[in-house]
Coordinates of C-alpha atoms in Angstrom, one line a residue:
Chain B
M429 CA -3.1 -7.2 -2.9
A430 CA -7.2 -7.9 -4.2
I431 CA -7.8 -8.9 -7.4
T432 CA -12.0 -9.0 -8.8
T433 CA -14.0 -8.5 -11.4
S434 CA -17.0 -7.5 -11.3
T435 CA -19.8 -9.5 -13.2
R436 CA -19.0 -9.0 -16.1
S437 CA -17.8 -10.8 -18.6
V438 CA -14.0 -10.0 -17.9
L439 CA -12.5 -10.1 -22.0
D440 CA -16.0 -8.1 -22.4
V441 CA -13.3 -5.2 -20.1
A442 CA -10.1 -6.6 -21.6
G443 CA -11.4 -6.0 -25.3
A444 CA -10.9 -2.3 -24.0
S445 CA -14.8 -1.0 -24.7
P446 CA -15.7 2.0 -23.5
R447 CA -18.1 0.8 -21.0
I448 CA -18.8 4.1 -19.5
D449 CA -20.2 5.4 -21.7
S450 CA -21.6 9.2 -21.5
A451 CA -23.9 8.5 -23.7
R452 CA -26.0 5.9 -23.2
T453 CA -27.5 7.3 -19.6
L454 CA -30.3 6.7 -18.1
D455 CA -31.4 9.7 -17.6
A456 CA -34.9 9.6 -18.0
D457 CA -34.5 13.8 -19.2
A458 CA -32.6 12.5 -21.4
A459 CA -34.3 10.4 -23.3
A460 CA -37.3 13.1 -22.8
A461 CA -36.0 16.1 -24.0
G462 CA -34.3 13.3 -27.7
G463 CA -37.1 12.3 -28.6
R464 CA -38.1 16.3 -28.0
V465 CA -36.1 17.3 -30.8
A466 CA -36.1 14.2 -33.6
S467 CA -40.1 14.8 -33.9
G468 CA -40.3 18.0 -33.0
A469 CA -38.8 19.5 -36.9
G470 CA -35.1 20.2 -35.6
R471 CA -35.7 22.9 -33.0
R472 CA -32.9 23.1 -31.4
K473 CA -34.2 24.6 -27.9
R474 CA -31.4 25.5 -25.6
R475 CA -32.1 22.6 -22.4
R476 CA -31.7 25.0 -18.8
P477 CA -28.6 23.8 -17.1
S478 CA -29.6 20.7 -15.4
A479 CA -29.6 20.7 -11.8
W480 CA -27.2 17.5 -11.2
H481 CA -25.1 20.6 -11.1
L482 CA -26.5 21.6 -7.6
F483 CA -25.3 18.0 -6.2
L484 CA -22.4 16.8 -8.2
I485 CA -19.8 20.5 -8.4
P486 CA -20.7 20.2 -3.4
V487 CA -19.5 16.5 -4.0
S488 CA -16.6 16.9 -6.9
L489 CA -15.1 19.5 -4.1
L490 CA -14.9 17.5 -1.4
F491 CA -13.2 14.6 -2.6
L492 CA -11.4 17.4 -3.8
I493 CA -10.7 19.5 -1.2
P494 CA -8.0 16.7 1.0
F495 CA -5.7 16.5 -2.1
L496 CA -5.7 20.3 -2.2
Q497 CA -5.2 20.9 1.0
M498 CA -2.5 18.1 0.5
F499 CA -0.5 20.6 -2.2
L500 CA -1.7 24.2 -0.5
A501 CA 0.4 23.0 3.0
S502 CA 2.8 21.5 0.8
V503 CA 3.5 24.6 -0.6
S504 CA 2.7 27.0 3.1
P505 CA 4.2 28.2 4.8
E506 CA 5.5 26.0 8.2
K507 CA 4.5 28.5 10.1
E508 CA 1.1 29.0 8.4
L509 CA 0.0 25.1 9.5
V510 CA 0.6 25.8 12.8
S511 CA -1.2 29.2 12.7
F512 CA -5.0 28.9 15.4
P513 CA -7.4 28.9 12.7
P514 CA -4.8 28.4 10.1
P515 CA -5.0 29.5 6.5
F516 CA -6.2 27.0 3.7
I517 CA -4.5 28.9 1.1
P518 CA -1.4 29.8 1.8
S519 CA -0.7 33.9 2.1
H520 CA 3.1 33.3 0.3
L521 CA 4.4 30.1 -1.8
D522 CA 7.1 29.2 0.4
F523 CA 9.0 25.3 -0.3
G524 CA 10.3 24.6 2.5
G525 CA 8.6 21.7 3.4
Y526 CA 10.5 20.3 -0.1
A527 CA 14.1 22.0 1.0
G528 CA 13.9 20.6 4.3
L529 CA 12.0 17.0 2.9
F530 CA 14.8 16.6 0.5
A531 CA 17.9 17.7 3.4
E532 CA 16.8 15.5 5.7
S533 CA 15.3 12.2 4.8
N534 CA 16.1 10.4 1.4
V535 CA 13.1 10.2 -0.2
L536 CA 14.9 10.0 -3.6
T537 CA 16.3 6.9 -2.9
W538 CA 13.1 5.6 -1.4
L539 CA 11.8 7.7 -4.6
L540 CA 13.7 5.5 -7.0
N541 CA 13.7 2.5 -5.5
T542 CA 10.0 2.6 -5.9
V543 CA 10.5 2.8 -9.4
I544 CA 12.1 0.3 -9.4
V545 CA 9.8 -2.3 -7.8
S546 CA 7.0 -1.1 -9.9
T547 CA 9.2 -1.4 -13.4
V548 CA 10.4 -4.5 -12.6
G549 CA 7.0 -5.6 -11.6
I550 CA 5.2 -4.1 -14.3
A551 CA 7.8 -5.8 -16.6
S552 CA 8.0 -8.9 -15.6
H553 CA 3.7 -8.7 -15.3
L554 CA 3.9 -8.7 -19.0
V555 CA 6.3 -11.2 -20.1
L556 CA 4.9 -13.8 -17.8
C557 CA 1.3 -13.1 -16.9
S558 CA 0.9 -13.6 -21.3
L559 CA 2.8 -15.8 -21.8
A560 CA 0.5 -18.2 -18.9
G561 CA -1.9 -17.1 -20.2
Y562 CA -1.3 -17.5 -23.6
G563 CA -0.5 -20.9 -22.6
F564 CA -3.0 -22.2 -20.0
A565 CA -5.8 -20.1 -23.6
R566 CA -5.0 -21.5 -25.7
L567 CA -2.0 -24.5 -25.8
K568 CA -2.7 -28.5 -24.9
F569 CA -0.5 -29.4 -22.8
R570 CA -0.8 -32.1 -19.5
G571 CA -1.4 -30.6 -16.6
R572 CA -2.8 -27.8 -18.0
Q573 CA -6.6 -28.3 -16.4
L574 CA -4.6 -28.9 -12.2
G575 CA -2.7 -25.5 -13.3
I576 CA -5.6 -23.3 -13.5
F577 CA -7.2 -25.1 -11.1
M578 CA -4.5 -24.5 -8.8
I579 CA -3.8 -20.6 -9.6
L580 CA -7.6 -20.1 -9.1
G581 CA -7.4 -21.6 -5.8
T582 CA -4.9 -18.9 -5.7
I583 CA -7.0 -16.0 -5.2
M584 CA -8.9 -17.0 -2.5
I585 CA -5.9 -16.8 0.0
P586 CA -5.9 -13.4 1.5
T587 CA -2.2 -12.3 1.7
Q588 CA -2.5 -11.8 5.9
L589 CA -1.8 -15.3 5.3
L590 CA 1.3 -15.8 3.5
M591 CA 2.9 -12.6 5.2
I592 CA 4.4 -15.2 8.2
P593 CA 5.7 -17.6 6.5
T594 CA 6.6 -15.1 3.3
Y595 CA 8.6 -13.5 5.6
I596 CA 10.6 -16.3 6.5
L597 CA 11.7 -18.0 3.5
F598 CA 12.6 -14.4 2.3
S599 CA 14.1 -14.0 5.4
Q600 CA 16.2 -17.3 4.3
L601 CA 16.9 -16.6 0.6
G602 CA 18.7 -13.7 1.7
L603 CA 16.0 -10.9 0.7
V604 CA 14.7 -9.8 3.4
N605 CA 16.4 -5.5 4.0
T606 CA 17.3 -5.6 0.4
L607 CA 14.7 -4.1 -2.7
G608 CA 14.3 -7.9 -3.6
A609 CA 11.6 -8.2 -1.1
A610 CA 9.4 -6.0 -2.3
I611 CA 10.5 -6.4 -5.7
V612 CA 9.8 -11.4 -5.8
P613 CA 5.5 -10.2 -4.9
W614 CA 4.9 -8.2 -7.8
L615 CA 6.5 -9.8 -10.2
S616 CA 3.6 -11.7 -11.5
S617 CA 0.0 -12.5 -10.0
A618 CA -3.4 -15.5 -10.4
F619 CA -5.4 -12.1 -11.2
G620 CA -3.1 -11.1 -14.1
I621 CA -2.7 -14.8 -15.7
F622 CA -6.3 -15.1 -15.3
L623 CA -7.2 -11.9 -16.5
M624 CA -5.0 -12.4 -20.0
R625 CA -5.8 -16.1 -20.1
Q626 CA -9.3 -14.5 -20.5
F627 CA -8.5 -11.8 -23.1
F628 CA -6.6 -14.4 -24.8
L629 CA -10.3 -16.4 -24.7
S630 CA -12.1 -13.5 -26.7
L631 CA -9.3 -14.2 -29.4
P632 CA -11.3 -15.8 -32.7
A633 CA -9.0 -19.0 -33.4
E634 CA -9.0 -18.5 -37.1
L635 CA -6.3 -15.9 -36.8
E636 CA -3.5 -18.2 -34.8
E637 CA -4.4 -20.9 -37.7
S638 CA -4.3 -18.6 -39.9
G639 CA -0.5 -17.4 -39.0
M640 CA 0.3 -22.0 -38.5
L641 CA -0.7 -22.4 -42.3
D642 CA 2.1 -19.0 -43.2
G643 CA 4.3 -22.1 -41.3
A644 CA 4.8 -19.5 -38.3
N645 CA 5.6 -21.8 -35.1
R646 CA 3.8 -21.0 -31.7
W647 CA 6.7 -18.5 -30.7
Q648 CA 6.0 -16.4 -33.6
V649 CA 1.9 -17.2 -33.8
F650 CA 2.3 -15.5 -30.3
T651 CA 4.7 -12.6 -30.2
R652 CA 4.1 -11.3 -33.7
I653 CA 0.1 -11.8 -34.5
I654 CA -1.1 -11.9 -30.6
L655 CA 0.2 -9.6 -28.6
P656 CA 0.5 -7.0 -31.0
L657 CA -3.8 -6.9 -30.2
A658 CA -3.3 -7.7 -26.9
K659 CA -2.6 -3.8 -25.8
P660 CA -6.3 -3.4 -24.5
A661 CA -5.3 -6.3 -21.6
L662 CA -2.0 -5.0 -21.5
A663 CA -2.7 -1.6 -20.4
T664 CA -4.4 -2.7 -17.5
L665 CA -2.4 -5.3 -16.3
A666 CA 0.4 -2.0 -16.5
I667 CA -1.6 -0.3 -13.7
F668 CA -3.1 -2.9 -11.6
T669 CA 0.5 -4.5 -11.0
L670 CA 1.6 0.0 -11.4
L671 CA -0.9 0.7 -8.6
G672 CA -0.5 -2.2 -6.4
S673 CA 3.4 -2.3 -6.1
W674 CA 3.0 1.7 -6.3
N675 CA 1.4 1.7 -2.6
D676 CA 2.1 -0.8 -1.5
L677 CA 2.9 -0.9 2.3
I678 CA 2.2 -3.7 4.4
W679 CA 5.1 -6.0 3.1
P680 CA 8.1 -3.3 2.3
L681 CA 7.2 -2.6 6.4
I682 CA 7.3 -6.6 7.1
A683 CA 10.4 -6.8 4.7
I684 CA 12.5 -4.0 4.9
N685 CA 14.3 -2.2 7.5
D686 CA 16.8 -1.1 5.9
P687 CA 16.7 2.2 4.6
H688 CA 18.7 2.6 1.6
A689 CA 16.2 -0.1 0.4
F690 CA 13.2 1.6 1.6
T691 CA 10.0 2.5 -0.2
L692 CA 8.7 5.1 -0.9
Q693 CA 5.1 3.9 0.6
L694 CA 7.3 3.1 3.8
G695 CA 9.9 5.6 4.0
L696 CA 7.1 8.1 4.1
Q697 CA 5.1 5.9 7.6
N698 CA 8.6 6.5 8.8
F699 CA 9.0 10.0 8.9
Q700 CA 5.7 10.2 9.8
G701 CA 6.6 9.0 13.1
T702 CA 9.7 10.9 13.2
R703 CA 8.2 14.3 12.1
R704 CA 4.8 14.0 13.4
T705 CA 4.1 17.8 14.5
Q706 CA 6.6 19.1 10.7
W707 CA 3.3 19.2 8.9
S708 CA 4.1 21.3 5.1
L709 CA 6.7 18.5 4.9
L710 CA 4.5 15.8 5.8
M711 CA 2.8 17.4 2.6
A712 CA 5.7 17.2 0.5
G713 CA 6.4 14.4 0.6
N714 CA 2.6 13.0 0.1
V715 CA 2.5 15.3 -3.6
V716 CA 5.9 13.5 -3.8
A717 CA 4.4 9.7 -3.6
T718 CA 0.8 10.9 -5.4
L719 CA 1.6 13.5 -7.3
P720 CA 2.7 10.3 -10.7
L721 CA -0.2 8.4 -10.2
I722 CA -2.5 11.3 -10.7
V723 CA -0.3 12.4 -13.4
F724 CA -1.1 8.8 -14.5
F725 CA -4.2 8.9 -14.1
L726 CA -5.3 12.4 -15.3
F727 CA -3.9 10.9 -19.1
A728 CA -5.2 7.2 -18.5
Q729 CA -8.3 7.8 -16.8
K730 CA -10.0 4.8 -19.2
Q731 CA -7.3 2.1 -18.1
F732 CA -7.7 3.2 -15.1
V733 CA -11.2 3.5 -14.8
Q734 CA -10.7 -0.5 -16.1
T735 CA -9.0 -2.0 -13.8
M736 CA -11.2 0.1 -11.2
T737 CA -13.8 -2.6 -12.4
L738 CA -12.0 -5.2 -13.4
S739 CA -9.3 -5.2 -9.9
G740 CA -10.9 -3.8 -6.3
L741 CA -7.1 -3.2 -5.7
K742 CA -7.6 -1.2 -2.7
G743 CA -5.3 -0.9 1.0
Chain K
M1284 CA -4.8 -11.2 -1.2
S1285 CA -8.3 -12.3 -1.5
A1286 CA -10.6 -12.5 -4.1
V1287 CA -13.6 -13.7 -5.8
T1288 CA -14.3 -13.8 -9.8
A1289 CA -16.5 -13.6 -11.6
G1290 CA -14.2 -14.0 -14.7
A1291 CA -12.2 -17.1 -12.2
R1292 CA -15.6 -18.4 -12.1
R1293 CA -16.7 -19.0 -15.0
A1294 CA -12.9 -20.0 -15.7
S1295 CA -13.1 -23.3 -13.6
T1296 CA -16.1 -24.1 -14.9
S1297 CA -14.6 -23.9 -17.6
G1298 CA -11.9 -25.4 -17.0
G1299 CA -14.3 -28.5 -15.7
R1300 CA -15.9 -28.8 -18.4
T1301 CA -13.4 -30.6 -19.9
P1302 CA -15.0 -32.8 -23.1
P1303 CA -14.9 -35.4 -22.3
R1304 CA -10.8 -37.6 -22.2
R1305 CA -10.5 -39.6 -25.4
I1306 CA -8.6 -43.3 -24.4
P1307 CA -6.1 -44.5 -26.9
P1308 CA -7.5 -46.7 -27.7
S1309 CA -4.8 -49.7 -26.9
R1310 CA -2.6 -47.5 -28.8
P1311 CA -1.4 -50.2 -31.4
A1312 CA -1.2 -47.0 -34.3
Q1313 CA 0.9 -45.1 -32.3
R1314 CA 4.3 -44.4 -34.4
P1315 CA 7.7 -44.2 -33.1
G1316 CA 8.8 -41.0 -31.8
A1317 CA 4.9 -39.9 -31.0
R1318 CA 5.2 -40.1 -26.7
L1319 CA 8.5 -38.1 -28.0
R1320 CA 6.4 -35.8 -29.5
R1321 CA 3.9 -35.5 -26.5
W1322 CA 6.9 -35.0 -24.4
K1323 CA 8.1 -32.5 -26.5
N1324 CA 4.7 -30.9 -26.9
D1325 CA 3.6 -30.8 -22.5
L1326 CA 7.2 -28.9 -22.3
G1327 CA 6.5 -26.5 -24.8
G1328 CA 2.9 -25.9 -23.1
W1329 CA 4.9 -25.8 -19.5
A1330 CA 7.9 -23.0 -21.3
F1331 CA 5.1 -20.8 -21.6
V1332 CA 3.2 -21.2 -18.1
A1333 CA 5.6 -21.9 -15.6
P1334 CA 7.6 -19.5 -14.7
A1335 CA 4.4 -17.2 -13.5
S1336 CA 2.8 -20.6 -12.8
L1337 CA 5.7 -20.9 -9.8
L1338 CA 6.1 -17.5 -9.1
V1339 CA 2.6 -18.2 -8.1
L1340 CA 2.1 -21.3 -6.5
G1341 CA 5.5 -20.8 -4.7
L1342 CA 3.7 -17.6 -3.4
S1343 CA 0.9 -18.8 -2.2
I1344 CA -0.2 -22.6 -1.7
F1345 CA 3.9 -23.0 -0.1
P1346 CA 3.3 -20.9 3.2
A1347 CA 0.0 -21.5 3.3
G1348 CA 0.5 -24.8 4.5
W1349 CA 3.4 -23.3 5.8
A1350 CA 1.0 -20.5 7.7
L1351 CA -1.1 -24.4 9.0
L1352 CA 1.9 -26.2 10.3
L1353 CA 3.3 -22.9 11.9
S1354 CA -0.2 -22.4 13.8
T1355 CA 0.3 -25.6 15.7
Q1356 CA 4.0 -23.9 16.6
K1357 CA 5.2 -21.7 19.7
W1358 CA 8.1 -19.6 17.2
D1359 CA 10.2 -16.8 17.5
G1360 CA 11.6 -17.1 14.4
F1361 CA 15.7 -17.4 15.9
S1362 CA 15.0 -20.6 18.6
E1363 CA 13.7 -23.6 18.0
P1364 CA 10.8 -24.1 16.8
V1365 CA 8.5 -26.2 19.4
A1366 CA 4.8 -28.4 18.0
V1367 CA 1.2 -26.9 21.1
G1368 CA -1.0 -28.6 18.7
G1369 CA -4.3 -25.9 19.4
K1370 CA -2.9 -24.1 21.4
N1371 CA -2.5 -21.4 19.8
F1372 CA -6.1 -20.9 18.9
A1373 CA -7.7 -22.1 22.3
K1374 CA -5.4 -19.0 23.5
L1375 CA -7.1 -17.1 20.9
A1376 CA -10.6 -18.3 21.9
T1377 CA -10.1 -16.9 25.4
D1378 CA -8.0 -13.5 24.2
D1379 CA -9.8 -10.7 24.6
K1380 CA -7.7 -8.4 23.0
F1381 CA -8.2 -10.4 20.0
W1382 CA -11.7 -9.9 20.3
D1383 CA -11.8 -6.8 21.3
A1384 CA -9.5 -6.1 17.6
V1385 CA -12.4 -8.6 16.3
V1386 CA -15.8 -5.8 17.5
H1387 CA -13.4 -3.1 16.1
T1388 CA -13.4 -4.7 12.8
G1389 CA -16.8 -4.9 13.3
I1390 CA -17.2 -1.7 13.9
Y1391 CA -15.6 -0.4 11.0
T1392 CA -17.6 -2.7 8.5
A1393 CA -20.9 -1.9 9.8
L1394 CA -19.6 1.8 9.0
F1395 CA -17.9 0.9 6.0
V1396 CA -19.6 -0.9 3.9
P1397 CA -22.9 0.0 3.4
A1398 CA -21.2 3.3 3.4
S1399 CA -19.2 2.7 0.6
V1400 CA -22.4 0.7 -1.7
L1401 CA -24.7 4.0 -1.0
A1402 CA -21.7 6.0 -2.0
G1403 CA -21.1 3.9 -5.3
L1404 CA -24.9 4.0 -6.0
F1405 CA -25.7 7.5 -5.4
L1406 CA -22.6 8.3 -6.9
A1407 CA -23.0 6.6 -10.3
V1408 CA -26.7 7.8 -11.1
A1409 CA -25.5 11.3 -10.1
L1410 CA -22.6 10.5 -13.2
N1411 CA -24.7 8.4 -15.1
R1412 CA -26.0 11.4 -17.4
R1413 CA -24.7 13.5 -20.1
I1414 CA -24.6 16.9 -18.6
R1415 CA -21.6 19.2 -18.9
F1416 CA -19.1 19.0 -17.2
I1417 CA -19.5 15.3 -16.5
G1418 CA -15.5 14.2 -16.9
V1419 CA -14.4 16.4 -15.1
Y1420 CA -17.2 15.9 -12.2
R1421 CA -16.1 11.8 -12.7
T1422 CA -12.9 12.7 -12.8
A1423 CA -12.2 14.3 -9.0
I1424 CA -14.3 11.9 -7.9
F1425 CA -11.9 8.9 -9.1
V1426 CA -8.7 10.3 -8.6
P1427 CA -8.3 9.9 -4.2
F1428 CA -8.3 6.1 -6.1
V1429 CA -4.0 6.6 -6.5
A1430 CA -3.1 8.0 -3.6
S1431 CA -2.0 5.9 -1.4
A1432 CA -2.7 4.5 2.1
A1433 CA 0.9 6.3 3.8
A1434 CA -0.3 9.5 1.7
T1435 CA -4.6 8.8 2.7
G1436 CA -3.3 8.5 6.5
I1437 CA -0.6 11.7 6.5
L1438 CA -2.7 14.2 5.2
S1439 CA -5.5 13.3 7.6
T1440 CA -4.2 13.3 10.5
Y1441 CA -3.8 16.7 9.3
L1442 CA -7.0 17.2 7.8
F1443 CA -8.8 16.0 11.3
N1444 CA -5.9 17.1 14.1
P1445 CA -7.8 19.0 16.1
E1446 CA -6.7 22.3 16.2
F1447 CA -4.9 22.6 12.3
G1448 CA -6.8 21.0 10.3
L1449 CA -9.6 21.9 8.6
V1450 CA -12.6 19.3 9.7
N1451 CA -12.4 22.0 13.1
N1452 CA -11.9 24.8 11.1
V1453 CA -15.0 24.6 9.5
L1454 CA -16.7 23.8 13.2
R1455 CA -15.7 26.1 14.6
T1456 CA -16.9 28.7 11.8
I1457 CA -20.5 27.5 11.9
G1458 CA -20.0 27.5 15.1
L1459 CA -20.7 23.7 16.1
P1460 CA -17.8 22.3 18.8
A1461 CA -14.8 21.0 17.3
Q1462 CA -14.6 17.1 17.6
G1463 CA -11.0 15.4 18.7
W1464 CA -11.4 12.6 16.4
L1465 CA -8.0 10.7 15.8
E1466 CA -7.7 11.5 19.0
D1467 CA -11.0 10.4 20.9
R1468 CA -11.7 7.4 21.1
N1469 CA -15.3 6.7 20.2
Q1470 CA -14.9 8.9 16.8
A1471 CA -11.6 7.8 15.6
M1472 CA -13.2 4.9 13.2
V1473 CA -15.4 7.2 11.9
V1474 CA -12.6 9.3 11.2
I1475 CA -10.9 5.8 9.3
A1476 CA -14.0 5.2 7.5
I1477 CA -14.2 7.9 6.3
M1478 CA -10.7 8.5 4.0
A1479 CA -11.3 4.7 3.6
L1480 CA -14.6 5.8 1.8
W1481 CA -12.6 9.0 0.1
G1482 CA -10.1 6.5 -1.6
S1483 CA -12.7 3.9 -2.2
A1484 CA -15.7 5.4 -3.0
A1485 CA -14.9 5.6 -7.1
F1486 CA -14.7 1.7 -6.8
T1487 CA -17.9 0.9 -6.2
T1488 CA -18.9 4.3 -8.2
V1489 CA -17.5 2.2 -10.8
I1490 CA -18.8 -1.2 -11.3
Y1491 CA -22.5 0.3 -10.7
L1492 CA -22.2 3.0 -13.3
A1493 CA -21.4 0.0 -15.9
A1494 CA -23.8 -2.5 -14.4
L1495 CA -26.4 1.2 -14.7
Q1496 CA -25.2 1.2 -18.0
D1497 CA -26.8 -2.1 -19.2
V1498 CA -29.8 -1.5 -17.3
P1499 CA -32.7 -1.6 -21.2
M1500 CA -33.4 1.5 -21.4
E1501 CA -36.4 0.1 -22.9
L1502 CA -37.7 -1.5 -19.0
L1503 CA -37.4 2.4 -17.9
E1504 CA -39.8 3.7 -19.8
A1505 CA -41.7 0.7 -20.0
A1506 CA -42.2 2.3 -16.9
R1507 CA -42.2 6.2 -17.2
L1508 CA -45.5 5.2 -19.5
D1509 CA -47.0 3.2 -17.5
G1510 CA -47.1 6.4 -14.4
A1511 CA -44.3 5.9 -12.4
N1512 CA -42.0 9.3 -11.5
R1513 CA -39.1 8.5 -11.6
W1514 CA -38.1 7.4 -7.8
Q1515 CA -40.5 4.6 -8.1
A1516 CA -38.9 4.1 -11.8
F1517 CA -35.6 3.8 -9.6
W1518 CA -36.4 2.3 -7.3
R1519 CA -38.9 -0.7 -8.3
V1520 CA -37.5 -0.9 -12.1
V1521 CA -33.2 0.5 -11.5
W1522 CA -32.9 -1.0 -8.1
P1523 CA -33.6 -5.1 -9.4
Q1524 CA -31.2 -5.2 -11.6
L1525 CA -28.6 -3.4 -10.0
A1526 CA -29.0 -6.6 -7.8
P1527 CA -25.9 -8.9 -8.6
V1528 CA -23.8 -6.3 -8.0
T1529 CA -24.8 -4.9 -4.7
V1530 CA -24.3 -8.9 -3.2
F1531 CA -20.6 -8.9 -5.1
T1532 CA -19.4 -4.4 -4.2
T1533 CA -21.3 -6.3 -0.4
I1534 CA -19.0 -9.0 -1.0
W1535 CA -15.9 -7.2 -2.1
Q1536 CA -16.3 -4.1 0.2
T1537 CA -17.1 -6.4 3.2
I1538 CA -13.1 -8.6 2.8
Q1539 CA -11.4 -5.1 2.8
A1540 CA -13.1 -4.3 5.3
I1541 CA -12.0 -6.9 7.6
Q1542 CA -8.2 -6.7 6.2
L1543 CA -7.9 -3.1 7.4
F1544 CA -4.7 -2.5 8.1
D1545 CA -2.1 0.3 6.3
L1546 CA -4.7 4.0 7.2
V1547 CA -4.7 2.4 11.4
L1548 CA -1.3 2.3 11.2
T1549 CA -0.7 5.6 9.3
T1550 CA -2.9 7.3 11.6
T1551 CA -3.7 6.1 15.0
K1552 CA -1.7 2.7 15.3
G1553 CA -3.9 1.3 16.7
G1554 CA -5.1 3.8 19.2
P1555 CA -6.3 5.8 21.3
L1556 CA -7.3 3.3 24.1
D1557 CA -6.5 0.6 21.7
S1558 CA -10.4 1.0 20.2
T1559 CA -8.8 1.3 16.4
Q1560 CA -6.6 -2.1 16.8
T1561 CA -8.3 -4.3 13.9
I1562 CA -8.0 -8.1 13.1
V1563 CA -4.5 -7.2 10.6
Y1564 CA -3.2 -4.9 12.8
Y1565 CA -2.7 -7.1 16.3
L1566 CA -1.9 -9.4 13.8
W1567 CA 0.9 -8.0 12.7
H1568 CA 2.0 -6.0 16.4
E1569 CA 1.7 -10.7 16.8
A1570 CA 4.1 -11.9 14.4
F1571 CA 5.8 -8.4 13.7
V1572 CA 6.3 -6.4 17.2
E1573 CA 6.2 -9.6 19.5
L1574 CA 7.3 -12.5 17.2
N1575 CA 5.2 -14.8 17.8
F1576 CA 5.2 -16.4 14.5
G1577 CA 2.6 -19.6 15.3
Y1578 CA 0.5 -17.2 17.0
G1579 CA 0.4 -14.6 14.9
S1580 CA -0.4 -17.4 12.0
A1581 CA -3.4 -19.0 13.3
V1582 CA -4.6 -14.5 13.7
A1583 CA -4.0 -15.1 10.1
W1584 CA -6.3 -18.6 9.3
V1585 CA -9.6 -17.2 11.7
L1586 CA -9.3 -13.8 9.5
F1587 CA -9.0 -15.7 6.8
G1588 CA -12.0 -18.9 7.7
I1589 CA -13.8 -15.9 8.1
T1590 CA -13.3 -14.4 4.5
L1591 CA -14.7 -17.4 3.6
I1592 CA -17.3 -18.2 5.3
I1593 CA -19.4 -14.4 4.9
T1594 CA -18.2 -14.6 1.1
V1595 CA -19.9 -18.1 1.6
G1596 CA -22.7 -17.7 2.6
V1597 CA -23.8 -14.3 1.5
V1598 CA -22.7 -16.0 -1.3
L1599 CA -25.5 -18.7 -1.1
Y1600 CA -28.1 -16.4 1.0
G1601 CA -27.9 -14.8 -3.3
R1602 CA -28.0 -17.9 -4.4
R1603 CA -31.3 -17.9 -2.6
S1604 CA -32.9 -15.3 -2.8
G1605 CA -32.6 -15.7 -7.1
Q1606 CA -29.9 -13.4 -7.1
E1607 CA -25.9 -14.8 -8.5
A1608 CA -23.3 -12.6 -8.6
F1609 CA -20.9 -15.1 -8.9

């Protein structure tokens, strides 16, 4: 798990202002052209296509080819993948890879486990981090500064330092080899608390005051007035938790040995060890593990980019 | 999960800026029940923050302290732990395998960090314009960010497979000799860096893209009016404006790079001939394969130390040269 914020203020981004805005560009040509149009008596000239396409098309293809290879290999006949040279595009669609994957592995169990881990993690993050973020941002109570300070301090600590004692702790709690071991680390995070705290700090205090004047208590103000405004920050938090918990590998690898409690990533890694050369099966597994996130990404690209900017969550 | 956050720092400074504490003057005026109310108020506050805070602190500060204790012990997890003082660290200093892992991690860092920062810069410049299909290009470049290390690893073993892989196929087609890639001890780390770059270029790109859009247009127009060509305008005007972002992405990617593990596990498992054995891979192997919890914890603390030194070093350097990234 990793946490960053870019150099910009968190409030800015969590406020869901569209940061990556194609309308504001540094392209001097476009600016010049715009100026010309403005001064040129409204004469609209069709601009010739930008030369940047010549750079962007190959680069985009380069980034897409690994995914294309993955999808195509997953629907290729196994024989073609190890022929020499293997065709990039299969001669015909063959779902043997998927059939083999579902028959020879517990991929559906793994998928279900990962869905459980991510769902519980997201739900818990949304509830606990918005509560704590609000408390640290708006409520005045003794020990608040100390709490903020200590949680901040934990942000610098790398996961690798925590793995060994956490493993020992979890084994004493009887969590090791259960799905619980994969879930507990994703229940809350310092990043989540801070993201929400920064967001709540950015809201004007008058909102709450007017609510209090109307006779609502703190809890009602929080649930009825504040939370509905926090949707952009909550979306960022949900995606952060989704990406982190869905793709986590090292921690399930350490804490879970029982194939029934495998997460998708762990199961896939394990499956790879036993099926080194059955490429269509492995690629089918890859598709099952990656496609849900790709689909999410395509539907909520803006929110994903937002999350990416705030949390350098990868690996 | 290490992290360096701008927001966090901002929060900490604002946290430190508490208004001068109002000491209630001898409080004779306090009505009965005021103390009770105060306690209720504190309790109410903690009710909001306690669940998340206890989870975070319980799963970080407590284990971190425990790891320090473990690093002074010899323990396999079953028998009684034996206190060995600083022996784990002394052994580490002369452990060739560990130093090899440090060197391999260094090589990877040297490959990955400049590549990812530069890729981010160039891609951001290319994507920061209003042309047709720009949304498609952005999607194509950003989407690999969601691919997991396991999927990326398995994919790379096929793409870079010496016999059937696409990469060697392309090389053969254009008349170049096929390479061993992940099976070649001199190339394995390069392949891992390339695939890591594929999955994370989106991050540096997004950061630079946001920063580019904050560069005042007036600066650029002024430079163009003064006769600078586009190349000069970029390097003399835009690039200096991006300096804090460059410091930030460099530190961030460095921290990520020295923690490399997942991709190694899913591609080479440290091979061939240990050439991709990294610090964290060594840590994992010592702790969870060899069951040397004490020795593994010592490695973990050294890793933490390296992370801190690099972060503080770069930040101080940045401060001295007048760029504040954090």
